[in-house]
């Protein structure tokens, strides 16, 4: 079982400053105060180590709390990744 690994955790992201952006057509600057606040994500994952140099990893994330406005792109409800790791 030493080749297997697993984890469970949470990721807290607290945005303390509102997002600012420039309108792509008009060039005016805007600030959205609803973009401040907490984003909370539940994370779980597992992996298998084939050798010292290679492994495969699975990760799943599920949003528990989201900010009202997500101009930074952190607006996914669920994320799943499959990765192959090659160390050199």
Short mmCIF file of N, CA and C in Angstrom, two decimals, residues 5-43:
data_model
loop_
_atom_site.label_atom_id
_atom_site.label_comp_id
_atom_site.label_asym_id
_atom_site.label_seq_id
_atom_site.Cartn_x
_atom_site.Cartn_y
_atom_site.Cartn_z
N UNK A 5 -1.60 6.94 -2.31
CA UNK A 5 -1.77 8.06 -1.39
C UNK A 5 -3.14 8.67 -1.63
N UNK A 6 -3.65 9.35 -0.60
CA UNK A 6 -4.96 9.99 -0.70
C UNK A 6 -5.00 11.17 0.25
N UNK A 7 -5.88 12.11 -0.04
CA UNK A 7 -6.03 13.27 0.84
C UNK A 7 -7.44 13.83 0.75
N UNK A 8 -7.82 14.57 1.78
CA UNK A 8 -9.07 15.31 1.85
C UNK A 8 -8.74 16.64 2.49
N UNK A 9 -9.32 17.72 1.98
CA UNK A 9 -9.04 19.02 2.57
C UNK A 9 -9.97 20.11 2.07
N UNK A 10 -9.71 21.31 2.51
CA UNK A 10 -10.47 22.48 2.07
C UNK A 10 -9.50 23.57 1.64
N UNK A 11 -9.97 24.40 0.73
CA UNK A 11 -9.19 25.52 0.24
C UNK A 11 -10.02 26.79 0.45
N UNK A 12 -9.52 27.69 1.29
CA UNK A 12 -10.16 28.98 1.55
C UNK A 12 -9.45 30.05 0.74
N UNK A 13 -10.20 30.84 -0.02
CA UNK A 13 -9.63 31.99 -0.72
C UNK A 13 -10.47 33.20 -0.33
N UNK A 14 -9.87 34.14 0.37
CA UNK A 14 -10.55 35.35 0.81
C UNK A 14 -10.05 36.53 0.00
N UNK A 15 -10.91 37.09 -0.83
CA UNK A 15 -10.54 38.27 -1.62
C UNK A 15 -10.92 39.50 -0.80
N UNK A 16 -9.91 40.30 -0.42
CA UNK A 16 -10.14 41.46 0.44
C UNK A 16 -10.24 42.77 -0.34
N UNK A 17 -9.87 42.73 -1.62
CA UNK A 17 -9.93 43.92 -2.48
C UNK A 17 -10.82 43.61 -3.67
N UNK A 18 -11.69 44.52 -4.04
CA UNK A 18 -12.59 44.32 -5.17
C UNK A 18 -11.82 44.25 -6.48
N UNK A 19 -12.32 43.43 -7.40
CA UNK A 19 -11.72 43.33 -8.73
C UNK A 19 -11.92 44.62 -9.51
N UNK A 20 -10.90 44.99 -10.24
CA UNK A 20 -10.98 46.15 -11.14
C UNK A 20 -10.72 45.65 -12.55
N UNK A 21 -11.44 46.19 -13.51
CA UNK A 21 -11.24 45.77 -14.89
C UNK A 21 -11.53 46.94 -15.83
N UNK A 22 -11.02 46.82 -17.03
CA UNK A 22 -11.22 47.83 -18.07
C UNK A 22 -12.15 47.26 -19.13
N UNK A 23 -13.20 48.02 -19.45
CA UNK A 23 -14.15 47.58 -20.47
C UNK A 23 -13.41 47.42 -21.80
N UNK A 24 -13.55 46.25 -22.47
CA UNK A 24 -12.76 45.99 -23.68
C UNK A 24 -13.11 46.89 -24.87
N UNK A 25 -14.33 47.43 -24.91
CA UNK A 25 -14.74 48.26 -26.05
C UNK A 25 -14.56 49.74 -25.74
N UNK A 26 -15.07 50.17 -24.58
CA UNK A 26 -15.08 51.59 -24.24
C UNK A 26 -13.82 52.06 -23.53
N UNK A 27 -13.05 51.13 -22.95
CA UNK A 27 -11.81 51.49 -22.28
C UNK A 27 -11.99 52.13 -20.92
N UNK A 28 -13.20 52.10 -20.38
CA UNK A 28 -13.46 52.69 -19.05
C UNK A 28 -13.10 51.69 -17.96
N UNK A 29 -12.64 52.21 -16.82
CA UNK A 29 -12.29 51.37 -15.68
C UNK A 29 -13.49 51.17 -14.78
N UNK A 30 -13.66 49.94 -14.32
CA UNK A 30 -14.76 49.59 -13.42
C UNK A 30 -14.22 48.85 -12.21
N UNK A 31 -15.00 48.90 -11.13
CA UNK A 31 -14.69 48.14 -9.91
C UNK A 31 -15.98 47.49 -9.45
N UNK A 32 -15.94 46.19 -9.16
CA UNK A 32 -17.13 45.47 -8.73
C UNK A 32 -16.96 45.04 -7.27
N UNK A 33 -17.67 45.68 -6.36
CA UNK A 33 -17.53 45.39 -4.93
C UNK A 33 -18.10 44.03 -4.54
N UNK A 34 -18.96 43.44 -5.39
CA UNK A 34 -19.48 42.10 -5.10
C UNK A 34 -18.43 41.01 -5.33
N UNK A 35 -17.27 41.37 -5.87
CA UNK A 35 -16.23 40.38 -6.10
C UNK A 35 -15.38 40.13 -4.84
N UNK A 36 -15.59 40.90 -3.78
CA UNK A 36 -14.89 40.64 -2.51
C UNK A 36 -15.61 39.52 -1.77
N UNK A 37 -14.87 38.80 -0.92
CA UNK A 37 -15.50 37.79 -0.09
C UNK A 37 -14.78 36.46 -0.14
N UNK A 38 -15.46 35.45 0.37
CA UNK A 38 -14.89 34.12 0.57
C UNK A 38 -15.27 33.17 -0.56
N UNK A 39 -14.32 32.37 -1.00
CA UNK A 39 -14.56 31.21 -1.85
C UNK A 39 -14.00 30.01 -1.09
N UNK A 40 -14.83 29.00 -0.89
CA UNK A 40 -14.46 27.81 -0.13
C UNK A 40 -14.66 26.58 -1.00
N UNK A 41 -13.62 25.76 -1.12
CA UNK A 41 -13.67 24.58 -1.97
C UNK A 41 -13.29 23.34 -1.18
N UNK A 42 -14.05 22.27 -1.36
CA UNK A 42 -13.73 20.96 -0.79
C UNK A 42 -12.84 20.23 -1.80
N UNK A 43 -11.73 19.67 -1.34
CA UNK A 43 -10.79 18.97 -2.22
C UNK A 43 -10.58 17.54 -1.74
#
